[in-house]
Amino acid sequence: MDFCDCSSRRLTSIPSTLPRQIKGLDLSKNLIQAISDDNLKRYENLRVLRLHQNEIHSISNIAFKSLQNLEEMDLSYNKLPSLSPAWFGGLHKLRHLNLLGNHYTSLGEKPMFSNLPSLRNLKLGNLDFMALYEQDFDGVLSLDELYLNISQLRLYAKGTIHSIQHIEHVTLASNLTLLPDLISDLTHSATWLEIKSTSFRKSQDSEALALLNDTTVKTLMYKDCLLTDSSAARLIEIINTYKNVTTLALEDSELLGTGSGVPFLKNENSSLSTIIVKNLYIPNFFLFTDFHFIYQVVRAIRSVTCIGSKVFLMPCSFSRSFKMMEYLDLSENVLTDLFLESSACYLEGYGAWPSVRTLNVSRNLLTSLSRVSKALSKVPSLIFIDLSQNMFGDTTISSCIWPENLKHLNISDCKLKMIDNCLPVTLEILDISGNHLEEFTANLPNLKELYISNNRLTMLPVKANLPSLTLLIIRKNIISDFFKSDLINFQNLTKLDATDNNYFCSCQFVDFAAQHNKLLLGWPENYICDSPPSVRGNQIKDAHLPILMCHRTLVVTLSCILAILVIAIIVVLCHCLHCIWYAKMTWAWLKAKRKPLKVSEKEICFDAFISYSERDSEWVENMMVPQLENGNPPLKVCIHKRDFVPGKWIIDNIIDAMERSHKTLFILSEHFVQSEWCKYELEFSHFRLFDESNDSAILVLLEPIEKSTVPKRFCKLRKLMNTKTYIEWPSEEEEQHVFWANLKAAVQLEEYPEA
């Protein structure tokens, strides 16, 4: 822990249980009354010690002795009745010391700060402070800031502050009586002189400022002061004679009067170039009628800032008098479209602010962007215009005419819904943040920087023509993703700030963002996934998505390949295992089973059905059939060529033929094994053999067939050959009559129903 905040805890003493290694300790706004020898002894690493706004009235001389590394100490607004140089002995690194708001009346008899060689910022004084003596600042040679609250000072030894050789910024809250002596001592040491909480009611009250005619002071500031017509007129006379002061500032002050004080001005070459007015309260501002008396003063002014002072108009003649002004800030006032036109001399032939390069009229009451652009179109040198925080959103934007050299335009926070047709092509920097834009399609060939945050864009402005864009700030929109195809439109883009959007972390976007993170400002802390729910709230770089989501194409491809392989394997297996044949056979067999298993004797009309291969038809038809049908007794056989019913499904013909025959003759040969229909006939025969428990199958071996050569898928045939005796056709002619006799005997029934 480097810093310990113990403020506003109602502590009455410094805690002794804090970590010894702390470097910062804030004990402000407590009830501590005293600091003893040992209260801070253990915190020797302290660099910052804040004790302001307590009840401290007593500090031991060695209370801070151990704080050799202390750089900042704040003892302001306590109840210290006096100060002791012994407190600061040994604090060689102390740079910031605040002693404001206590009850001491002087700094003591000895030099208070002579043992602080590193002191750069010193604040002292209070409403009880009465005297500054000549030795009070001995040992202090240079300061960055000196704040003196000495409004009740009664005694000032001339030359006291003069001992400090250089002071960057001096703040004096002093009474008017001693102000001349104080300013005299600061004339050749201070760079920035701030006069605070002082009332200048009479013209002579401003006389002390005449001492700055020959000075090192560059900036003169009035803060929380009061001016009147007469004192302001005298101040104008004085600053018109300055040869070194370049900046006059009035902040949080009040001007009483109606502008009736008329200064007597000589033709001087004043060094004043910058005027800053912030929060100037003019109760009777509506009575001010003429600024002609200061036209001469402002001719050499280069920069004017007038903020929060209810300015509603700069008369055209007054605007034309700023011959050399390059910077004009009229923000946070009450300018309207009409009064801006008048101030810019739009209604009087132009000529206002001939050298102005930067104009800020933000936070006013402007309502028409096209009207404002036309009013400023003839200010020849304008390069930068700030129109932010006005109320352009509720009006319809027509064509706009801008200064021909305009490079930088700020129209942020104006509630704009569209702007594309009202932008000059000369722009190099455009800020349209904080509006209600849903798309941006402008043609800006020279634009280098685009600030379009806090709008309603759903994608990068890819429809706009922005070939020169190098920086795109598009934070806080509703962009879900962007890809390389989007960035192609911005060939020169080097920095992209797209933080705080509602990103859909798809696999492609996560990979793209990771590969192009050098382009992204704020990466990775401010790039957060909004969806899918599994990674919501995670940084994009830490979004780990399922493989199926990230490689869907690959997964689908592999799945298809796997499916094809499986199908191919199944096809190969089916071919090797004859699954198709078995499927056909099963279907035919099931079809056969749905028919009656047995027909009546009256329906049997054939002695035998001959199942044979077409390639064996010559032998069957020319030899077997005549032998059987012309024998004694004659047998009636069924062959498919002659006896099948034309037009009937062949399967049904086979089934009917077998069921209407007493026997089935299978003419076995190599051709028979190759015949699909023979296979069916064999299967149906086997079906009848087992389902009807008969002996209807007769095997005739037309040519030798080894049982081992019969394919395994002919399981029925193999089984029949193993279980039944078959008749073999002899090759010798003398044996053939025995074959026919045996065949007829096998086919003939023991009893014929017909004789």
PDB file of N, CA and C in Angstrom, residues 614-673:
ATOM      1  N   GLU A 614     -31.581 -69.138 -68.844  1.00  0.00           N
ATOM      2  CA  GLU A 614     -31.908 -68.899 -70.249  1.00  0.00           C
ATOM      3  C   GLU A 614     -30.836 -69.477 -71.166  1.00  0.00           C
ATOM      4  N   ARG A 615     -29.611 -69.524 -70.655  1.00  0.00           N
ATOM      5  CA  ARG A 615     -28.516 -70.055 -71.469  1.00  0.00           C
ATOM      6  C   ARG A 615     -28.598 -71.587 -71.627  1.00  0.00           C
ATOM      7  N   ASP A 616     -29.386 -72.215 -70.772  1.00  0.00           N
ATOM      8  CA  ASP A 616     -29.590 -73.668 -70.878  1.00  0.00           C
ATOM      9  C   ASP A 616     -30.920 -74.006 -71.532  1.00  0.00           C
ATOM     10  N   SER A 617     -31.563 -73.016 -72.123  1.00  0.00           N
ATOM     11  CA  SER A 617     -32.916 -73.204 -72.660  1.00  0.00           C
ATOM     12  C   SER A 617     -32.950 -74.205 -73.819  1.00  0.00           C
ATOM     13  N   GLU A 618     -31.861 -74.291 -74.603  1.00  0.00           N
ATOM     14  CA  GLU A 618     -31.865 -75.199 -75.752  1.00  0.00           C
ATOM     15  C   GLU A 618     -31.991 -76.645 -75.287  1.00  0.00           C
ATOM     16  N   TRP A 619     -31.231 -76.984 -74.275  1.00  0.00           N
ATOM     17  CA  TRP A 619     -31.284 -78.362 -73.748  1.00  0.00           C
ATOM     18  C   TRP A 619     -32.627 -78.656 -73.101  1.00  0.00           C
ATOM     19  N   VAL A 620     -33.117 -77.647 -72.326  1.00  0.00           N
ATOM     20  CA  VAL A 620     -34.373 -77.849 -71.602  1.00  0.00           C
ATOM     21  C   VAL A 620     -35.533 -77.977 -72.574  1.00  0.00           C
ATOM     22  N   GLU A 621     -35.614 -77.044 -73.516  1.00  0.00           N
ATOM     23  CA  GLU A 621     -36.787 -76.981 -74.383  1.00  0.00           C
ATOM     24  C   GLU A 621     -36.767 -78.050 -75.486  1.00  0.00           C
ATOM     25  N   ASN A 622     -35.553 -78.416 -75.956  1.00  0.00           N
ATOM     26  CA  ASN A 622     -35.479 -79.346 -77.081  1.00  0.00           C
ATOM     27  C   ASN A 622     -35.318 -80.811 -76.648  1.00  0.00           C
ATOM     28  N   MET A 623     -34.870 -81.009 -75.415  1.00  0.00           N
ATOM     29  CA  MET A 623     -34.630 -82.388 -74.987  1.00  0.00           C
ATOM     30  C   MET A 623     -35.492 -82.784 -73.789  1.00  0.00           C
ATOM     31  N   MET A 624     -35.420 -81.972 -72.707  1.00  0.00           N
ATOM     32  CA  MET A 624     -36.110 -82.371 -71.487  1.00  0.00           C
ATOM     33  C   MET A 624     -37.617 -82.303 -71.641  1.00  0.00           C
ATOM     34  N   VAL A 625     -38.102 -81.178 -72.129  1.00  0.00           N
ATOM     35  CA  VAL A 625     -39.559 -81.001 -72.216  1.00  0.00           C
ATOM     36  C   VAL A 625     -40.192 -82.067 -73.107  1.00  0.00           C
ATOM     37  N   PRO A 626     -39.666 -82.333 -74.330  1.00  0.00           N
ATOM     38  CA  PRO A 626     -40.261 -83.395 -75.140  1.00  0.00           C
ATOM     39  C   PRO A 626     -40.222 -84.760 -74.453  1.00  0.00           C
ATOM     40  N   GLN A 627     -39.121 -85.106 -73.770  1.00  0.00           N
ATOM     41  CA  GLN A 627     -39.010 -86.391 -73.102  1.00  0.00           C
ATOM     42  C   GLN A 627     -40.089 -86.546 -72.030  1.00  0.00           C
ATOM     43  N   LEU A 628     -40.373 -85.456 -71.289  1.00  0.00           N
ATOM     44  CA  LEU A 628     -41.337 -85.551 -70.197  1.00  0.00           C
ATOM     45  C   LEU A 628     -42.759 -85.493 -70.707  1.00  0.00           C
ATOM     46  N   GLU A 629     -43.010 -84.635 -71.681  1.00  0.00           N
ATOM     47  CA  GLU A 629     -44.391 -84.443 -72.131  1.00  0.00           C
ATOM     48  C   GLU A 629     -44.827 -85.541 -73.137  1.00  0.00           C
ATOM     49  N   ASN A 630     -43.861 -86.204 -73.796  1.00  0.00           N
ATOM     50  CA  ASN A 630     -44.212 -87.230 -74.789  1.00  0.00           C
ATOM     51  C   ASN A 630     -44.010 -88.642 -74.249  1.00  0.00           C
ATOM     52  N   GLY A 631     -43.702 -88.772 -72.987  1.00  0.00           N
ATOM     53  CA  GLY A 631     -43.482 -90.085 -72.393  1.00  0.00           C
ATOM     54  C   GLY A 631     -44.797 -90.805 -72.096  1.00  0.00           C
ATOM     55  N   ASN A 632     -44.671 -91.932 -71.450  1.00  0.00           N
ATOM     56  CA  ASN A 632     -45.854 -92.721 -71.083  1.00  0.00           C
ATOM     57  C   ASN A 632     -45.757 -93.050 -69.599  1.00  0.00           C
ATOM     58  N   PRO A 633     -46.548 -92.533 -68.783  1.00  0.00           N
ATOM     59  CA  PRO A 633     -47.606 -91.565 -69.109  1.00  0.00           C
ATOM     60  C   PRO A 633     -46.994 -90.190 -69.377  1.00  0.00           C
ATOM     61  N   PRO A 634     -47.656 -89.343 -70.140  1.00  0.00           N
ATOM     62  CA  PRO A 634     -47.141 -87.978 -70.415  1.00  0.00           C
ATOM     63  C   PRO A 634     -47.240 -87.106 -69.152  1.00  0.00           C
ATOM     64  N   LEU A 635     -46.232 -86.271 -68.993  1.00  0.00           N
ATOM     65  CA  LEU A 635     -46.193 -85.335 -67.848  1.00  0.00           C
ATOM     66  C   LEU A 635     -46.399 -83.906 -68.359  1.00  0.00           C
ATOM     67  N   LYS A 636     -47.043 -83.128 -67.545  1.00  0.00           N
ATOM     68  CA  LYS A 636     -47.303 -81.727 -67.918  1.00  0.00           C
ATOM     69  C   LYS A 636     -46.336 -80.838 -67.138  1.00  0.00           C
ATOM     70  N   VAL A 637     -45.496 -80.152 -67.852  1.00  0.00           N
ATOM     71  CA  VAL A 637     -44.487 -79.294 -67.196  1.00  0.00           C
ATOM     72  C   VAL A 637     -44.775 -77.826 -67.513  1.00  0.00           C
ATOM     73  N   CYS A 638     -44.217 -76.976 -66.655  1.00  0.00           N
ATOM     74  CA  CYS A 638     -44.388 -75.491 -66.787  1.00  0.00           C
ATOM     75  C   CYS A 638     -43.020 -74.868 -67.047  1.00  0.00           C
ATOM     76  N   ILE A 639     -42.932 -74.172 -68.153  1.00  0.00           N
ATOM     77  CA  ILE A 639     -41.720 -73.383 -68.435  1.00  0.00           C
ATOM     78  C   ILE A 639     -42.146 -71.941 -68.660  1.00  0.00           C
ATOM     79  N   HIS A 640     -41.278 -71.039 -68.316  1.00  0.00           N
ATOM     80  CA  HIS A 640     -41.677 -69.628 -68.277  1.00  0.00           C
ATOM     81  C   HIS A 640     -41.973 -69.068 -69.664  1.00  0.00           C
ATOM     82  N   LYS A 641     -41.270 -69.523 -70.654  1.00  0.00           N
ATOM     83  CA  LYS A 641     -41.497 -68.960 -71.988  1.00  0.00           C
ATOM     84  C   LYS A 641     -42.893 -69.235 -72.510  1.00  0.00           C
ATOM     85  N   ARG A 642     -43.406 -70.397 -72.143  1.00  0.00           N
ATOM     86  CA  ARG A 642     -44.675 -70.831 -72.709  1.00  0.00           C
ATOM     87  C   ARG A 642     -45.856 -70.597 -71.767  1.00  0.00           C
ATOM     88  N   ASP A 643     -45.648 -70.763 -70.497  1.00  0.00           N
ATOM     89  CA  ASP A 643     -46.784 -70.871 -69.582  1.00  0.00           C
ATOM     90  C   ASP A 643     -46.971 -69.667 -68.655  1.00  0.00           C
ATOM     91  N   PHE A 644     -46.004 -68.736 -68.609  1.00  0.00           N
ATOM     92  CA  PHE A 644     -46.212 -67.551 -67.762  1.00  0.00           C
ATOM     93  C   PHE A 644     -47.269 -66.658 -68.382  1.00  0.00           C
ATOM     94  N   VAL A 645     -48.074 -66.028 -67.516  1.00  0.00           N
ATOM     95  CA  VAL A 645     -49.157 -65.150 -67.968  1.00  0.00           C
ATOM     96  C   VAL A 645     -48.563 -63.830 -68.439  1.00  0.00           C
ATOM     97  N   PRO A 646     -48.804 -63.455 -69.674  1.00  0.00           N
ATOM     98  CA  PRO A 646     -48.235 -62.169 -70.157  1.00  0.00           C
ATOM     99  C   PRO A 646     -48.805 -60.969 -69.361  1.00  0.00           C
ATOM    100  N   GLY A 647     -47.940 -59.972 -69.065  1.00  0.00           N
ATOM    101  CA  GLY A 647     -48.361 -58.749 -68.364  1.00  0.00           C
ATOM    102  C   GLY A 647     -48.376 -58.865 -66.858  1.00  0.00           C
ATOM    103  N   LYS A 648     -48.224 -60.080 -66.358  1.00  0.00           N
ATOM    104  CA  LYS A 648     -48.213 -60.278 -64.912  1.00  0.00           C
ATOM    105  C   LYS A 648     -46.794 -60.114 -64.391  1.00  0.00           C
ATOM    106  N   TRP A 649     -46.699 -59.565 -63.190  1.00  0.00           N
ATOM    107  CA  TRP A 649     -45.366 -59.348 -62.619  1.00  0.00           C
ATOM    108  C   TRP A 649     -44.631 -60.670 -62.544  1.00  0.00           C
ATOM    109  N   ILE A 650     -43.389 -60.692 -62.947  1.00  0.00           N
ATOM    110  CA  ILE A 650     -42.644 -61.939 -63.088  1.00  0.00           C
ATOM    111  C   ILE A 650     -42.523 -62.692 -61.771  1.00  0.00           C
ATOM    112  N   ILE A 651     -42.406 -61.959 -60.676  1.00  0.00           N
ATOM    113  CA  ILE A 651     -42.316 -62.613 -59.366  1.00  0.00           C
ATOM    114  C   ILE A 651     -43.600 -63.396 -59.096  1.00  0.00           C
ATOM    115  N   ASP A 652     -44.716 -62.738 -59.398  1.00  0.00           N
ATOM    116  CA  ASP A 652     -46.002 -63.410 -59.179  1.00  0.00           C
ATOM    117  C   ASP A 652     -46.129 -64.629 -60.089  1.00  0.00           C
ATOM    118  N   ASN A 653     -45.657 -64.542 -61.340  1.00  0.00           N
ATOM    119  CA  ASN A 653     -45.677 -65.692 -62.244  1.00  0.00           C
ATOM    120  C   ASN A 653     -44.869 -66.852 -61.677  1.00  0.00           C
ATOM    121  N   ILE A 654     -43.695 -66.543 -61.122  1.00  0.00           N
ATOM    122  CA  ILE A 654     -42.840 -67.586 -60.541  1.00  0.00           C
ATOM    123  C   ILE A 654     -43.544 -68.255 -59.373  1.00  0.00           C
ATOM    124  N   ILE A 655     -44.094 -67.413 -58.473  1.00  0.00           N
ATOM    125  CA  ILE A 655     -44.760 -67.965 -57.286  1.00  0.00           C
ATOM    126  C   ILE A 655     -45.954 -68.825 -57.693  1.00  0.00           C
ATOM    127  N   ASP A 656     -46.773 -68.300 -58.614  1.00  0.00           N
ATOM    128  CA  ASP A 656     -47.953 -69.056 -59.044  1.00  0.00           C
ATOM    129  C   ASP A 656     -47.545 -70.374 -59.711  1.00  0.00           C
ATOM    130  N   ALA A 657     -46.524 -70.321 -60.551  1.00  0.00           N
ATOM    131  CA  ALA A 657     -46.085 -71.528 -61.265  1.00  0.00           C
ATOM    132  C   ALA A 657     -45.607 -72.598 -60.297  1.00  0.00           C
ATOM    133  N   MET A 658     -44.863 -72.185 -59.279  1.00  0.00           N
ATOM    134  CA  MET A 658     -44.344 -73.151 -58.311  1.00  0.00           C
ATOM    135  C   MET A 658     -45.448 -73.718 -57.440  1.00  0.00           C
ATOM    136  N   GLU A 659     -46.426 -72.853 -57.107  1.00  0.00           N
ATOM    137  CA  GLU A 659     -47.511 -73.325 -56.250  1.00  0.00           C
ATOM    138  C   GLU A 659     -48.500 -74.210 -57.012  1.00  0.00           C
ATOM    139  N   ARG A 660     -48.566 -74.066 -58.323  1.00  0.00           N
ATOM    140  CA  ARG A 660     -49.486 -74.882 -59.133  1.00  0.00           C
ATOM    141  C   ARG A 660     -48.792 -76.128 -59.717  1.00  0.00           C
ATOM    142  N   SER A 661     -47.586 -76.379 -59.232  1.00  0.00           N
ATOM    143  CA  SER A 661     -46.837 -77.555 -59.708  1.00  0.00           C
ATOM    144  C   SER A 661     -46.543 -78.475 -58.542  1.00  0.00           C
ATOM    145  N   HIS A 662     -46.593 -79.805 -58.830  1.00  0.00           N
ATOM    146  CA  HIS A 662     -46.262 -80.775 -57.783  1.00  0.00           C
ATOM    147  C   HIS A 662     -44.782 -80.734 -57.447  1.00  0.00           C
ATOM    148  N   LYS A 663     -43.980 -80.613 -58.466  1.00  0.00           N
ATOM    149  CA  LYS A 663     -42.537 -80.641 -58.266  1.00  0.00           C
ATOM    150  C   LYS A 663     -41.905 -79.403 -58.910  1.00  0.00           C
ATOM    151  N   THR A 664     -40.695 -79.133 -58.472  1.00  0.00           N
ATOM    152  CA  THR A 664     -39.899 -78.076 -59.093  1.00  0.00           C
ATOM    153  C   THR A 664     -38.566 -78.675 -59.490  1.00  0.00           C
ATOM    154  N   LEU A 665     -38.276 -78.622 -60.779  1.00  0.00           N
ATOM    155  CA  LEU A 665     -37.012 -79.126 -61.290  1.00  0.00           C
ATOM    156  C   LEU A 665     -36.014 -77.979 -61.398  1.00  0.00           C
ATOM    157  N   PHE A 666     -34.893 -78.113 -60.761  1.00  0.00           N
ATOM    158  CA  PHE A 666     -33.827 -77.109 -60.845  1.00  0.00           C
ATOM    159  C   PHE A 666     -32.724 -77.664 -61.730  1.00  0.00           C
ATOM    160  N   ILE A 667     -32.539 -77.053 -62.886  1.00  0.00           N
ATOM    161  CA  ILE A 667     -31.512 -77.476 -63.833  1.00  0.00           C
ATOM    162  C   ILE A 667     -30.237 -76.747 -63.454  1.00  0.00           C
ATOM    163  N   LEU A 668     -29.364 -77.415 -62.720  1.00  0.00           N
ATOM    164  CA  LEU A 668     -28.170 -76.774 -62.153  1.00  0.00           C
ATOM    165  C   LEU A 668     -27.045 -76.742 -63.176  1.00  0.00           C
ATOM    166  N   SER A 669     -26.488 -75.543 -63.288  1.00  0.00           N
ATOM    167  CA  SER A 669     -25.326 -75.339 -64.147  1.00  0.00           C
ATOM    168  C   SER A 669     -24.637 -74.051 -63.699  1.00  0.00           C
ATOM    169  N   GLU A 670     -23.504 -73.769 -64.302  1.00  0.00           N
ATOM    170  CA  GLU A 670     -22.828 -72.500 -63.996  1.00  0.00           C
ATOM    171  C   GLU A 670     -23.716 -71.334 -64.375  1.00  0.00           C
ATOM    172  N   HIS A 671     -24.487 -71.467 -65.444  1.00  0.00           N
ATOM    173  CA  HIS A 671     -25.403 -70.405 -65.862  1.00  0.00           C
ATOM    174  C   HIS A 671     -26.506 -70.204 -64.838  1.00  0.00           C
ATOM    175  N   PHE A 672     -26.982 -71.341 -64.246  1.00  0.00           N
ATOM    176  CA  PHE A 672     -28.025 -71.239 -63.228  1.00  0.00           C
ATOM    177  C   PHE A 672     -27.558 -70.376 -62.044  1.00  0.00           C
ATOM    178  N   VAL A 673     -26.310 -70.582 -61.629  1.00  0.00           N
ATOM    179  CA  VAL A 673     -25.759 -69.832 -60.475  1.00  0.00           C
ATOM    180  C   VAL A 673     -25.735 -68.333 -60.751  1.00  0.00           C
TER     181      VAL A 673
END
